[in-house]
């Protein structure tokens, strides 16, 4: 994704956030009682806080420090332009005839706009940068407080209550659908397809900065025999333990996916070449310890590392093939070992 269009999308989201905070502030100045004024001021403050998180993300992205996954960025940019124009038109109508009902309606419209997938992508990146839960469950709590606050201030109508419940259900169902599309239901790590969607922007970022990257292929030893002797339920539980251990031992910036059956794939960036073997050996040992509490199991790990050249997709594919060759070597020379190239 070109950096210019990425800058524009983040700037558009920031502009909408700032416009929302301004509108909520205007509602506070027009409030008919102290409870309503305090409510709108609190919503504006929360929106301003979230905007500050996105400013930090913008600074990180400007330095090519952080990739951002946006589906169909050109269409997203047009959609955000249309959303902002629509919000400005609605705000102008409100200012010509301000009243609590119109404020509530426009506020719900703003909340609906902030559920756009571009905001969800940016919020995930903001969480990785700042450590704050700017979306997901954090946003759910904020949205629930917003809906309840409308009622506690005496501004609720049957229509606004219906809008609130519909908006909350829309957010919750969208979150669940996103998880189902991205996460393997058994292990909770990324599906194979989602893994590559997440990794490609990271690979391009590593190529821009000249960072060294690593790929690990991790496969359970004797998994078929384990299932036959202990049952599929035990096999599933071991897969879950392996996935949990991989995720717990690696950095939040590393990407873990279920590649195929009992095989997992990990992308690490940036990573020092000398550290990769230590990381892999530690992971192998920790998986053995964790699985032993259920049924003794070991893994073989193939590791490849290097910088990505101009052809990022081809270079990444070569690293994965090399890691897979190393994995096969580990399997054929005794298992329960790390082979690195």
Coordinates of C-alpha atoms in Angstrom, one line a residue:
X1 CA 0.0 0.0 0.0
X2 CA 1.4 3.4 -0.9
X3 CA 2.4 5.5 2.0
X4 CA 0.6 8.6 0.6
X5 CA -2.9 7.0 0.6
X6 CA -2.2 5.6 4.0
X7 CA -1.4 9.0 5.3
X8 CA -4.6 10.4 3.8
X9 CA -6.7 7.6 5.4
X10 CA -5.3 8.2 8.9
X11 CA -5.7 12.0 8.4
X12 CA -9.3 11.5 7.3
X13 CA -10.0 9.4 10.4
X14 CA -8.4 12.0 12.6
X15 CA -10.5 14.7 10.9
X16 CA -13.7 12.8 11.6
X17 CA -12.6 12.2 15.3
X18 CA -11.9 15.9 15.7
X19 CA -15.2 16.9 14.0
X20 CA -17.1 14.5 16.4
X21 CA -15.4 16.0 19.4
X22 CA -16.3 19.5 18.2
X23 CA -19.9 18.5 17.7
X24 CA -20.2 16.8 21.1
X25 CA -18.8 20.0 22.6
X26 CA -21.5 22.0 20.8
X27 CA -24.1 19.8 22.2
X28 CA -22.8 20.5 25.7
X29 CA -23.0 24.2 25.1
X30 CA -26.7 23.8 24.0
X31 CA -27.6 21.4 26.9
X32 CA -30.8 22.2 28.7
X33 CA -29.6 20.9 32.1
X34 CA -26.4 20.1 34.0
X35 CA -26.7 16.4 33.6
X36 CA -26.9 16.6 29.8
X37 CA -24.1 19.2 29.7
X38 CA -21.8 16.9 31.8
X39 CA -22.7 13.9 29.6
X40 CA -21.8 15.7 26.3
X41 CA -18.6 17.0 27.8
X42 CA -17.6 13.5 28.9
X43 CA -18.3 12.1 25.4
X44 CA -16.2 14.9 23.9
X45 CA -13.3 14.3 26.3
X46 CA -13.4 10.6 25.5
X47 CA -13.3 11.3 21.8
X48 CA -10.4 13.8 22.3
X49 CA -8.5 11.1 24.2
X50 CA -9.0 8.6 21.4
X51 CA -7.8 11.3 18.9
X52 CA -4.6 11.7 20.9
X53 CA -3.9 7.9 20.5
X54 CA -4.4 8.2 16.7
X55 CA -2.0 11.2 16.6
X56 CA 0.6 8.9 18.1
X57 CA -0.1 6.3 15.5
X58 CA 0.2 8.9 12.7
X59 CA 3.6 9.8 14.0
X60 CA 4.7 6.2 14.1
X61 CA 3.4 5.6 10.6
X62 CA 5.2 8.7 9.2
X63 CA 8.4 7.1 10.3
X64 CA 7.6 3.9 8.6
X65 CA 7.5 2.2 12.0
X66 CA 4.1 0.7 11.7
X67 CA 2.2 -1.0 8.9
X68 CA -1.6 -0.6 8.6
X69 CA -3.9 -3.1 6.9
X70 CA -6.7 -1.3 5.0
X71 CA -8.9 -3.3 2.6
X72 CA -9.3 -1.5 -0.8
X73 CA -7.7 1.8 0.4
X74 CA -8.8 3.9 -2.6
X75 CA -12.5 3.0 -2.0
X76 CA -12.0 3.5 1.8
X77 CA -10.7 7.0 1.1
X78 CA -13.7 7.9 -1.0
X79 CA -16.1 6.4 1.6
X80 CA -14.5 8.5 4.4
X81 CA -14.8 11.7 2.2
X82 CA -18.5 11.0 1.7
X83 CA -19.0 10.3 5.4
X84 CA -17.3 13.6 6.4
X85 CA -19.4 15.6 3.9
X86 CA -22.6 14.0 5.2
X87 CA -21.7 14.7 8.8
X88 CA -21.0 18.4 8.0
X89 CA -24.4 18.7 6.3
X90 CA -26.2 17.1 9.3
X91 CA -24.3 19.4 11.7
X92 CA -25.3 22.5 9.7
X93 CA -29.0 21.4 9.9
X94 CA -28.6 20.9 13.6
X95 CA -27.1 24.4 14.1
X96 CA -30.1 25.9 12.3
X97 CA -32.5 24.3 14.7
X98 CA -30.7 22.9 17.8
X99 CA -32.7 20.6 20.0
X100 CA -32.0 17.5 22.2
X101 CA -33.7 15.1 19.8
X102 CA -31.6 16.3 16.8
X103 CA -28.5 16.1 19.0
X104 CA -29.2 12.5 19.9
X105 CA -29.8 11.5 16.3
X106 CA -26.6 13.1 15.0
X107 CA -24.7 11.6 17.9
X108 CA -25.8 8.1 17.0
X109 CA -25.0 8.9 13.4
X110 CA -21.5 9.8 14.4
X111 CA -21.1 6.6 16.5
X112 CA -22.2 4.6 13.4
X113 CA -19.6 6.3 11.3
X114 CA -16.9 5.5 13.8
X115 CA -17.7 1.8 13.3
X116 CA -16.3 2.0 9.8
X117 CA -13.7 -0.8 9.2
X118 CA -10.9 1.8 8.7
X119 CA -11.3 2.9 12.3
X120 CA -11.2 -0.7 13.5
X121 CA -7.9 -1.2 11.6
X122 CA -6.4 2.0 13.0
X123 CA -7.6 1.2 16.5
X124 CA -5.8 -2.2 16.4
X125 CA -2.6 -0.5 15.4
X126 CA -3.1 2.2 18.0
X127 CA -3.4 -0.5 20.7
X128 CA -0.1 -2.1 19.6
X129 CA 1.6 1.4 19.7
X130 CA 0.2 2.8 22.9
X131 CA -0.9 -0.4 24.8
X132 CA -4.4 1.1 25.3
X133 CA -7.5 -0.8 24.3
X134 CA -8.8 1.9 21.9
X135 CA -11.2 -0.5 20.3
X136 CA -12.6 -4.0 20.8
X137 CA -13.9 -4.5 24.4
X138 CA -12.8 -0.9 25.3
X139 CA -15.0 0.5 22.6
X140 CA -17.8 -1.7 23.7
X141 CA -17.7 -0.3 27.2
X142 CA -17.6 3.2 25.8
X143 CA -20.5 2.6 23.5
X144 CA -22.6 1.0 26.3
X145 CA -21.9 4.0 28.5
X146 CA -22.9 6.4 25.7
X147 CA -26.2 4.6 25.1
X148 CA -27.0 4.4 28.8
X149 CA -25.9 8.1 29.3
X150 CA -28.5 9.2 26.7
X151 CA -31.2 7.7 28.9
X152 CA -29.8 8.8 32.3
X153 CA -29.8 12.4 31.1
X154 CA -33.5 12.3 30.2
X155 CA -32.9 12.6 26.4
X156 CA -33.9 9.1 25.5
X157 CA -36.9 8.5 23.2
X158 CA -38.3 5.2 22.0
X159 CA -36.5 5.9 18.7
X160 CA -33.2 6.6 20.3
X161 CA -33.4 3.5 22.5
X162 CA -34.0 1.4 19.5
X163 CA -31.1 3.1 17.7
X164 CA -28.8 2.5 20.6
X165 CA -29.6 -1.2 20.9
X166 CA -29.2 -1.7 17.1
X167 CA -25.9 0.1 17.2
X168 CA -24.5 -2.0 20.0
X169 CA -25.7 -5.2 18.4
X170 CA -24.1 -4.1 15.1
X171 CA -20.8 -3.5 16.8
X172 CA -20.9 -6.8 18.7
X173 CA -21.9 -8.9 15.7
X174 CA -19.2 -7.2 13.5
X175 CA -16.6 -7.9 16.1
X176 CA -17.6 -11.6 16.3
X177 CA -17.7 -12.0 12.5
X178 CA -14.3 -10.4 12.2
X179 CA -12.9 -12.9 14.8
X180 CA -14.5 -15.8 13.0
X181 CA -13.0 -14.7 9.7
X182 CA -9.5 -14.2 11.1
X183 CA -9.1 -16.7 13.9
X184 CA -8.8 -20.5 13.9
X185 CA -11.8 -21.6 16.1
X186 CA -9.8 -24.4 17.9
X187 CA -6.5 -22.6 18.7
X188 CA -7.4 -18.9 18.7
X189 CA -4.5 -18.0 16.4
X190 CA -4.8 -16.6 12.9
X191 CA -6.1 -18.8 10.1
X192 CA -3.7 -19.4 7.3
X193 CA -5.4 -16.8 5.0
X194 CA -5.5 -14.2 7.8
X195 CA -1.9 -14.8 8.7
X196 CA -0.8 -13.8 5.2
X197 CA -3.1 -10.8 5.2
X198 CA -1.5 -9.6 8.5
X199 CA 2.1 -10.4 7.4
X200 CA 2.3 -8.8 4.0
X201 CA 2.1 -5.2 5.3
X202 CA 4.7 -6.1 8.0
X203 CA 6.9 -7.6 5.3
X204 CA 6.7 -4.5 3.2
X205 CA 7.6 -2.4 6.2
X206 CA 10.6 -4.6 6.9
X207 CA 11.7 -4.2 3.3
X208 CA 11.4 -0.4 3.5
X209 CA 13.5 -0.2 6.7
X210 CA 16.0 -3.0 5.7
X211 CA 15.1 -5.0 8.8
X212 CA 15.9 -8.7 9.2
X213 CA 12.9 -11.0 9.5
X214 CA 12.4 -14.6 10.6
X215 CA 10.0 -17.3 9.7
X216 CA 9.4 -20.4 11.9
X217 CA 7.5 -23.5 10.9
X218 CA 6.5 -25.5 14.0
X219 CA 5.1 -29.1 13.8
X220 CA 4.0 -31.5 16.5
X221 CA 5.9 -34.7 16.5
X222 CA 3.9 -38.0 16.2
X223 CA 0.6 -36.1 16.3
X224 CA -1.3 -38.8 14.4
X225 CA -0.2 -41.4 16.8
X226 CA -1.1 -39.1 19.7
X227 CA -4.7 -38.8 18.4
X228 CA -4.9 -42.6 17.8
X229 CA -3.7 -43.5 21.3
X230 CA -5.2 -40.7 23.4
X231 CA -8.2 -39.6 21.3
X232 CA -9.0 -36.6 19.3
X233 CA -10.0 -34.5 22.3
X234 CA -6.5 -34.9 23.8
X235 CA -5.0 -34.0 20.4
X236 CA -7.2 -30.9 20.2
X237 CA -6.1 -29.9 23.7
X238 CA -2.5 -30.3 22.9
X239 CA -2.9 -28.1 19.8
X240 CA -4.5 -25.4 22.0
X241 CA -1.6 -25.6 24.5
X242 CA 0.9 -25.3 21.7
X243 CA -0.8 -22.3 20.2
X244 CA -1.1 -20.6 23.7
X245 CA 2.5 -21.3 24.4
X246 CA 3.7 -19.9 21.1
X247 CA 1.7 -16.7 21.6
X248 CA 2.8 -16.3 25.2
X249 CA 6.5 -16.7 24.5
X250 CA 6.7 -14.3 21.5
X251 CA 6.3 -10.6 21.2
X252 CA 3.0 -8.9 20.4
X253 CA 4.5 -7.7 17.2
X254 CA 5.2 -11.3 16.0
X255 CA 2.4 -13.0 14.0
X256 CA 1.3 -16.5 14.7
X257 CA -1.0 -18.6 12.4
X258 CA -2.2 -22.2 12.1
X259 CA -0.7 -23.3 8.8
X260 CA -2.1 -26.7 8.3
X261 CA -3.4 -29.3 10.7
X262 CA -0.8 -29.6 13.5
X263 CA 1.6 -27.1 11.9
X264 CA 2.0 -23.5 12.9
X265 CA 3.8 -20.6 11.3
X266 CA 5.4 -17.6 12.9
X267 CA 6.6 -14.3 11.3
X268 CA 9.1 -12.3 13.4
X269 CA 10.1 -8.7 12.5
X270 CA 12.5 -7.1 13.2
X271 CA 14.7 -9.9 14.7
X272 CA 18.4 -10.3 15.2
X273 CA 19.8 -13.3 13.3
X274 CA 21.8 -14.4 16.4
X275 CA 18.7 -14.4 18.6
X276 CA 16.5 -16.6 16.4
X277 CA 18.0 -19.9 17.5
X278 CA 17.7 -19.0 21.2
X279 CA 14.1 -17.9 20.6
X280 CA 13.2 -21.2 18.8
X281 CA 15.0 -23.4 21.3
X282 CA 13.2 -21.7 24.2
X283 CA 9.9 -22.1 22.4
X284 CA 10.6 -25.8 21.8
X285 CA 11.4 -26.4 25.5
X286 CA 8.4 -24.4 26.7
X287 CA 6.0 -26.3 24.5
X288 CA 7.4 -29.6 25.8
X289 CA 6.9 -28.4 29.4
X290 CA 3.4 -27.1 28.8
X291 CA 2.1 -30.1 26.9
X292 CA 3.5 -32.5 29.5
X293 CA 0.7 -31.4 31.9
X294 CA -1.8 -33.0 29.5
X295 CA 0.2 -35.6 27.5
X296 CA 3.9 -35.7 26.7
X297 CA 4.5 -34.0 23.3
X298 CA 7.3 -32.4 21.4
X299 CA 7.7 -30.2 18.4
X300 CA 10.2 -29.8 15.6
X301 CA 11.0 -26.3 14.4
X302 CA 12.4 -25.1 11.1
X303 CA 13.7 -21.5 11.0
X304 CA 14.7 -19.2 8.1
X305 CA 15.8 -15.6 8.3
X306 CA 17.1 -12.8 6.1
X307 CA 16.3 -9.4 4.6
X308 CA 13.5 -9.0 2.1
X309 CA 14.5 -7.6 -1.3
X310 CA 12.4 -5.6 -3.8
X311 CA 10.2 -8.6 -4.6
X312 CA 8.7 -8.8 -1.1
X313 CA 6.1 -11.6 -1.8
X314 CA 8.6 -13.8 -3.7
X315 CA 11.2 -13.2 -0.9
X316 CA 8.8 -14.1 1.8
X317 CA 7.7 -17.2 -0.1
X318 CA 11.3 -18.3 -0.4
X319 CA 11.8 -17.8 3.4
X320 CA 8.7 -19.9 4.1
X321 CA 10.0 -22.7 1.8
X322 CA 13.4 -22.6 3.4
X323 CA 11.8 -22.8 6.9
X324 CA 9.7 -25.7 5.7
X325 CA 12.8 -27.5 4.4
X326 CA 14.5 -27.0 7.7
X327 CA 11.4 -28.4 9.5
X328 CA 11.6 -31.5 7.3
X329 CA 15.3 -31.9 8.1
X330 CA 14.4 -31.7 11.8
X331 CA 11.7 -34.3 11.5
X332 CA 13.9 -36.7 9.5
X333 CA 16.9 -36.4 11.8
X334 CA 15.3 -37.2 15.1
X335 CA 12.5 -34.7 15.8
X336 CA 12.2 -32.5 18.9
X337 CA 14.9 -30.2 17.5
X338 CA 15.5 -26.8 15.8
X339 CA 17.1 -26.6 12.4
X340 CA 18.0 -23.1 11.2
X341 CA 19.2 -21.8 7.9

